[in-house]
mmCIF file of C-alpha atoms in Angstrom:
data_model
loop_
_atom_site.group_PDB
_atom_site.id
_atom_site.type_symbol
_atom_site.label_atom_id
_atom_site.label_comp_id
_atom_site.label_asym_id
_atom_site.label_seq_id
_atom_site.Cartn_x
_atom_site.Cartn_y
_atom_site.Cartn_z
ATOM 1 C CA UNK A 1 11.019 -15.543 -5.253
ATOM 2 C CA UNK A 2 8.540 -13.329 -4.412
ATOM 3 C CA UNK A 3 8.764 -9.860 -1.880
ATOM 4 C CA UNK A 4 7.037 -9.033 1.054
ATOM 5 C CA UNK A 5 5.638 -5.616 1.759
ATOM 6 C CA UNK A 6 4.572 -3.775 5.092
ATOM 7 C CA UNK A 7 0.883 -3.703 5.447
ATOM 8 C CA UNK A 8 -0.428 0.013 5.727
ATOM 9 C CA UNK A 9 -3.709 0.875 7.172
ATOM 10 C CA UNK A 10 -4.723 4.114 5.659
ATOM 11 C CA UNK A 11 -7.453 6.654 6.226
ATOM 12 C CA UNK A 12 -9.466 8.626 3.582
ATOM 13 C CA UNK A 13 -11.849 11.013 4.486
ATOM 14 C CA UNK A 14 -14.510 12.721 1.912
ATOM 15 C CA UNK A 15 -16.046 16.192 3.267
ATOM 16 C CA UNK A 16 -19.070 17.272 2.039
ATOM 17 C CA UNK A 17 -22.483 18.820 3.402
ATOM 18 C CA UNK A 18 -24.512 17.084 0.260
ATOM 19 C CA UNK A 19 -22.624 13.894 -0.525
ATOM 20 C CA UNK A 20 -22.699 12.922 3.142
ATOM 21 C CA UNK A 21 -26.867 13.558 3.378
ATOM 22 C CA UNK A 22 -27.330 11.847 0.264
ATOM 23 C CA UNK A 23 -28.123 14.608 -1.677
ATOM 24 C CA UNK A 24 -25.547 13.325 -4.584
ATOM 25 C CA UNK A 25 -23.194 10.428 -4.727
ATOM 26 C CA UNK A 26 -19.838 11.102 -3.017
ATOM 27 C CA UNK A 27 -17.453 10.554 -5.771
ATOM 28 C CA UNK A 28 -13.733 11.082 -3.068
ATOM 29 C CA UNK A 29 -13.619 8.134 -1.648
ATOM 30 C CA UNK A 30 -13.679 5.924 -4.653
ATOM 31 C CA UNK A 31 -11.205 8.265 -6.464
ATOM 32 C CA UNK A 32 -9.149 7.930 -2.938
ATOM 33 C CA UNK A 33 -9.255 4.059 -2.759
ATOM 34 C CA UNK A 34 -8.867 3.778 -6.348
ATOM 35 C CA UNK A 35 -5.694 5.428 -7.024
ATOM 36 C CA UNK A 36 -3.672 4.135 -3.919
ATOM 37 C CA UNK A 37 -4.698 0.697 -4.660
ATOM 38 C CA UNK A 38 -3.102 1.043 -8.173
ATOM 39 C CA UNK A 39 0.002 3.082 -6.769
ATOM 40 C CA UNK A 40 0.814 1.259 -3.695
ATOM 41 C CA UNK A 41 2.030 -2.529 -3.706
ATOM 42 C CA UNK A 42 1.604 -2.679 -0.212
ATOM 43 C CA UNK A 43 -1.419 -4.208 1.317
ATOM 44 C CA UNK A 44 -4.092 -1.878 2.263
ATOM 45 C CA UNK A 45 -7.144 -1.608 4.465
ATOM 46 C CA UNK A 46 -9.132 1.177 4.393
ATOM 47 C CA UNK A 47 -10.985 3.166 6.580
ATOM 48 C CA UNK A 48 -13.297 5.408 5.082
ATOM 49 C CA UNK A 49 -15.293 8.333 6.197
ATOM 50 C CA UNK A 50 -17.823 10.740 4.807
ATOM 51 C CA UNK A 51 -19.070 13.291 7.511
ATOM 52 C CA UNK A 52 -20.316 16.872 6.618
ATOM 53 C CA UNK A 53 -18.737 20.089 6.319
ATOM 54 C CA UNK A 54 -18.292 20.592 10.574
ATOM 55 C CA UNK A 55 -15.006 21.339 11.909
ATOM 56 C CA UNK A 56 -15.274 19.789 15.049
ATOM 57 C CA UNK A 57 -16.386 16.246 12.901
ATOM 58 C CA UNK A 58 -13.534 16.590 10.839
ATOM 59 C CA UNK A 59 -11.550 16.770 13.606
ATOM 60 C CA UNK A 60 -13.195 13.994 15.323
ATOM 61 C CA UNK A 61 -12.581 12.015 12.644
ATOM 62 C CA UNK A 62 -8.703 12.618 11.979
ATOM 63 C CA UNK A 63 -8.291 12.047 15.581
ATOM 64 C CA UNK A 64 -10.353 8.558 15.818
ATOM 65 C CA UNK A 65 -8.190 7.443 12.557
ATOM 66 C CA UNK A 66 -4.500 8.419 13.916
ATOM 67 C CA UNK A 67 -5.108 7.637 17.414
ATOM 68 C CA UNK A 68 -7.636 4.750 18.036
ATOM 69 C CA UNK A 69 -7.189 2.986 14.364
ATOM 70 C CA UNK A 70 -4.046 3.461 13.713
ATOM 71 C CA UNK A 71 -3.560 4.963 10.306
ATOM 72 C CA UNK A 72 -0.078 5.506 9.091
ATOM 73 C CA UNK A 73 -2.095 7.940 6.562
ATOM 74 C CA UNK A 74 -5.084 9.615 6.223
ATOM 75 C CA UNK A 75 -5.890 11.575 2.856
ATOM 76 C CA UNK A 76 -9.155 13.637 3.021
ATOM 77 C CA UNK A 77 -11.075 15.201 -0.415
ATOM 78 C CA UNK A 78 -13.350 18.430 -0.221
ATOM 79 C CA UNK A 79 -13.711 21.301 2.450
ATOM 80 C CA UNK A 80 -10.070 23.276 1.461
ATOM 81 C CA UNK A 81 -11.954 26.471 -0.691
ATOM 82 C CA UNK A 82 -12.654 29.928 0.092
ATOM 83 C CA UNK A 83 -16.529 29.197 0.988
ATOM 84 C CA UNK A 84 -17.602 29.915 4.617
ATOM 85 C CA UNK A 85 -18.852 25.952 4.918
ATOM 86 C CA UNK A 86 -14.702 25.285 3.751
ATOM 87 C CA UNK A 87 -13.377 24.144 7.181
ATOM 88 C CA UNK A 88 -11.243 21.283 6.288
ATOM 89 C CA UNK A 89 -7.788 22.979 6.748
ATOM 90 C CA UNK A 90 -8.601 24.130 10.067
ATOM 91 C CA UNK A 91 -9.706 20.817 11.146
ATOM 92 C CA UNK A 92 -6.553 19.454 10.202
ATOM 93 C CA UNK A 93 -4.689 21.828 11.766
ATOM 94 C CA UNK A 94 -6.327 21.693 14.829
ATOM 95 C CA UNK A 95 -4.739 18.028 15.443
ATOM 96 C CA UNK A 96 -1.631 18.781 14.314
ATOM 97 C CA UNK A 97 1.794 17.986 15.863
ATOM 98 C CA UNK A 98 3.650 20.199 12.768
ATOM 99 C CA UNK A 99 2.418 21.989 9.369
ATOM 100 C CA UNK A 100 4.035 20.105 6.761
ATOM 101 C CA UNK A 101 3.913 23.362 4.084
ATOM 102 C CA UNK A 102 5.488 21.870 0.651
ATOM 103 C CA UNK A 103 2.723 19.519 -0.085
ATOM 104 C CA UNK A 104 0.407 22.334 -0.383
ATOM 105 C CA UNK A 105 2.638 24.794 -2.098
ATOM 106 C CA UNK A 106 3.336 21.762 -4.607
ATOM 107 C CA UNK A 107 -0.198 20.555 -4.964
ATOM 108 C CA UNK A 108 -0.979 24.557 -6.267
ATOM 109 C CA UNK A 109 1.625 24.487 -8.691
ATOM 110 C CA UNK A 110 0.405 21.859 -9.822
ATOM 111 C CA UNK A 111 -3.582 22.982 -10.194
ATOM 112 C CA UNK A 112 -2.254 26.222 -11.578
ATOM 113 C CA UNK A 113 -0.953 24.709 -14.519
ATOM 114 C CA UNK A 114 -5.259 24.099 -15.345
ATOM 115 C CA UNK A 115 -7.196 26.827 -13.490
ATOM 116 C CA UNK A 116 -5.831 29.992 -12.422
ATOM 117 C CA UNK A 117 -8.366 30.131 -9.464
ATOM 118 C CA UNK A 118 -5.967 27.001 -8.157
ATOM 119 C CA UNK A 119 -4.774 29.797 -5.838
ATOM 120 C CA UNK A 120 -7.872 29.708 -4.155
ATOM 121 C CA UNK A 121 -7.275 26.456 -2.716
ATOM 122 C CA UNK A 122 -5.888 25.990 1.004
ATOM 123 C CA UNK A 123 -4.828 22.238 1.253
ATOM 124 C CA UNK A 124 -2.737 21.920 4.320
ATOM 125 C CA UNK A 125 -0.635 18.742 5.660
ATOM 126 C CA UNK A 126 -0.080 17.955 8.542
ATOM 127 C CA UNK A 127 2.255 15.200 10.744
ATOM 128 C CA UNK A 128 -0.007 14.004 14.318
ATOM 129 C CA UNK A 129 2.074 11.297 16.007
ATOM 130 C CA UNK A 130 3.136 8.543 13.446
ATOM 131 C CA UNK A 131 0.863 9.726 10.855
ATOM 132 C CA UNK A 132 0.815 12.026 7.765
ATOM 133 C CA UNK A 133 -2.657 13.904 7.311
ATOM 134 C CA UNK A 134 -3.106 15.756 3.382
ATOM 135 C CA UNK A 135 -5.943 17.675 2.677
ATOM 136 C CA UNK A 136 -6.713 16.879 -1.285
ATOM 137 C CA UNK A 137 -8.995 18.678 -3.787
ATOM 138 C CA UNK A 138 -12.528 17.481 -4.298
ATOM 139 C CA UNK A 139 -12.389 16.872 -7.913
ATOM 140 C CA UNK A 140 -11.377 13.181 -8.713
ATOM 141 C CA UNK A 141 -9.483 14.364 -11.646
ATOM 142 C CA UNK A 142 -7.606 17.061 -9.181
ATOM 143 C CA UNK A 143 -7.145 14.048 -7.164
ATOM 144 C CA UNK A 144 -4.994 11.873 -9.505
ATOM 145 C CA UNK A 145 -3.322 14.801 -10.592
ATOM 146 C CA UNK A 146 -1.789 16.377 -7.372
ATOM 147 C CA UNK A 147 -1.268 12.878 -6.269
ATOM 148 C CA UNK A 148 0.922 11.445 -9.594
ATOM 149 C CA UNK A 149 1.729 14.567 -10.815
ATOM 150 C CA UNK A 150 1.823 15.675 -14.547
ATOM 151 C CA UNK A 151 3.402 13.236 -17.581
ATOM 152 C CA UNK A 152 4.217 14.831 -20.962
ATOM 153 C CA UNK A 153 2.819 12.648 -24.351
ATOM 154 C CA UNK A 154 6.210 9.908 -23.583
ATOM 155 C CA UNK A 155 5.234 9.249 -19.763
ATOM 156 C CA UNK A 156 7.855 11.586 -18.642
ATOM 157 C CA UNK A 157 7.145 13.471 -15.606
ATOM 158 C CA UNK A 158 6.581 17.184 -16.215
ATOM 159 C CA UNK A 159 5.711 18.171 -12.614
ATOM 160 C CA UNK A 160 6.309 15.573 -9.554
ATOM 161 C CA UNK A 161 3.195 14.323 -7.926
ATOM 162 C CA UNK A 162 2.887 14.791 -3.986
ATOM 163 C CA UNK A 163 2.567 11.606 -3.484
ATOM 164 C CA UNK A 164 6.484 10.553 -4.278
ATOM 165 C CA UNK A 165 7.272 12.458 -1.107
ATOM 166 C CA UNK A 166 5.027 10.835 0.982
ATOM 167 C CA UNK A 167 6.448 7.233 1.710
ATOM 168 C CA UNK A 168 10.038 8.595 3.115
ATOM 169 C CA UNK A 169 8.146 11.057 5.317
ATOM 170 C CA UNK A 170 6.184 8.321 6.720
ATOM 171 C CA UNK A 171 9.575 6.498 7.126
ATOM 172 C CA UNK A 172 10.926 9.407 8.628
ATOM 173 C CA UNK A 173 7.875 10.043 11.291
ATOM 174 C CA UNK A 174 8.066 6.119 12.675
ATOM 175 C CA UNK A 175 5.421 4.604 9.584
ATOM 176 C CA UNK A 176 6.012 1.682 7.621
ATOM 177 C CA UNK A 177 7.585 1.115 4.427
ATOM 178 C CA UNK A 178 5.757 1.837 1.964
ATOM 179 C CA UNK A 179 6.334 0.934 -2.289
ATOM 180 C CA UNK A 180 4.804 2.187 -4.897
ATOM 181 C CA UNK A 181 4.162 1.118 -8.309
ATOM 182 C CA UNK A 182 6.370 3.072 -10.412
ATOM 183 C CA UNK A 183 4.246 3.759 -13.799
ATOM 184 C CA UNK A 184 1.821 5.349 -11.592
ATOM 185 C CA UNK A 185 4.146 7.004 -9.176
ATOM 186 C CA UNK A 186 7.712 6.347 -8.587
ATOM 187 C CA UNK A 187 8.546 7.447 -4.768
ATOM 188 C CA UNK A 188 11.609 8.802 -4.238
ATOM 189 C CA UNK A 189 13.946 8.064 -0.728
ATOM 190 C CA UNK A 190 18.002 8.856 -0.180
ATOM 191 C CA UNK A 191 19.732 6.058 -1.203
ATOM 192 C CA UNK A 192 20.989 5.578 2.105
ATOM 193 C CA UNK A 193 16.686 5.011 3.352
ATOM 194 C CA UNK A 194 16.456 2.474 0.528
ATOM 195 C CA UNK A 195 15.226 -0.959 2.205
ATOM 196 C CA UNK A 196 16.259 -4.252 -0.438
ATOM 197 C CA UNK A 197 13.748 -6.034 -1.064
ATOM 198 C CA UNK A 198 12.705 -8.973 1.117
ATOM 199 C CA UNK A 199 11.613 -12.427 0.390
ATOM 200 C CA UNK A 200 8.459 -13.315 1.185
#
């Protein structure tokens, strides 16, 4: 007997003043689809995006996705350093319902144990109506790596990945259920927000 799993539509969003002119190939959004579609056993669609460094676009954008489309999440790649063209987290914000702080503090720890300029990044998340907004790192390997987390030489986890937080907050904020895969990333609820599995 087979399950049945909630369909999820999710955003992802790569920011970048070169990759979105054509200057280089944008390497985000197939890091983004990639990883989700091997974490998640939901079905996905997904909308994609690649718009330039602009605040107000990035705004735009995050709006168009939670409001008119209807993503449950939206992940976006690029925009969150130091460098005056870096306007990601203050798109984000800008739309925001309420700061969701821990997924930024954790995706730092993370990077830190790499690069010790990881402190230079400003990822933010963010809750707007029903949906859960994250502000990645540009890197594809950065990417997988705040997302799963960190796995010593045996597969056991070191440091937990954001992204095992992510399904109970979408729970939590109205979203639906979402179930992960796991060997890639095991999300983690209360027993009591544990759904049994259904038949399909």
């Amino acid at each position: 007997m087979s399950e049945t799993f909630d369909p999820v539509r999710i955003g992802i969003v790569s920011v970048s003043d070169r990759a979105s002119s054509g200057v280089y190939e944008d390497k985000g959004l197939p890091a983004l689809r990639d990883w989700l579609t091997r974490a998640l056993k939901n079905p996905v669609t997904f909308e994609a995006r690649l718009i330039p460094d602009e605040k107000e676009r990035i705004s735009a954008a995050l709006v168009d996705l939670v409001d008119q489309v209807g993503c449950h999440l939206v992940l976006t790649t690029g925009g969150t350093g130091p460098a005056r063209r870096d306007v990601t987290p203050e798109a984000t914000l800008a739309v925001a319902d309420k700061e969701m702080p821990g997924f930024g503090e954790q995706m730092r720890q993370i990077s830190l144990r790499f690069v010790p300029t990881a402190i230079l990044s400003r990822q933010v998340a963010v809750v707007r109506g029903e949906s859960l907004v994250i502000n990645l790192p540009g890197q594809p390997k950065s990417i997988q790596e705040t997302l799963e987390g960190l796995k010593d030489e045996s597969g056991k986890s070191v440091v937990a990945g954001i992204f095992a937080a992510v399904p109970y907050c979408i729970d939590l904020i109205g979203g639906p259920y979402l179930e992960t895969h796991d060997e890639v990333c095991k999300a983690f609820r209360p027993k009591s927000a544990v759904r049994p599995p259904r038949a399909a």
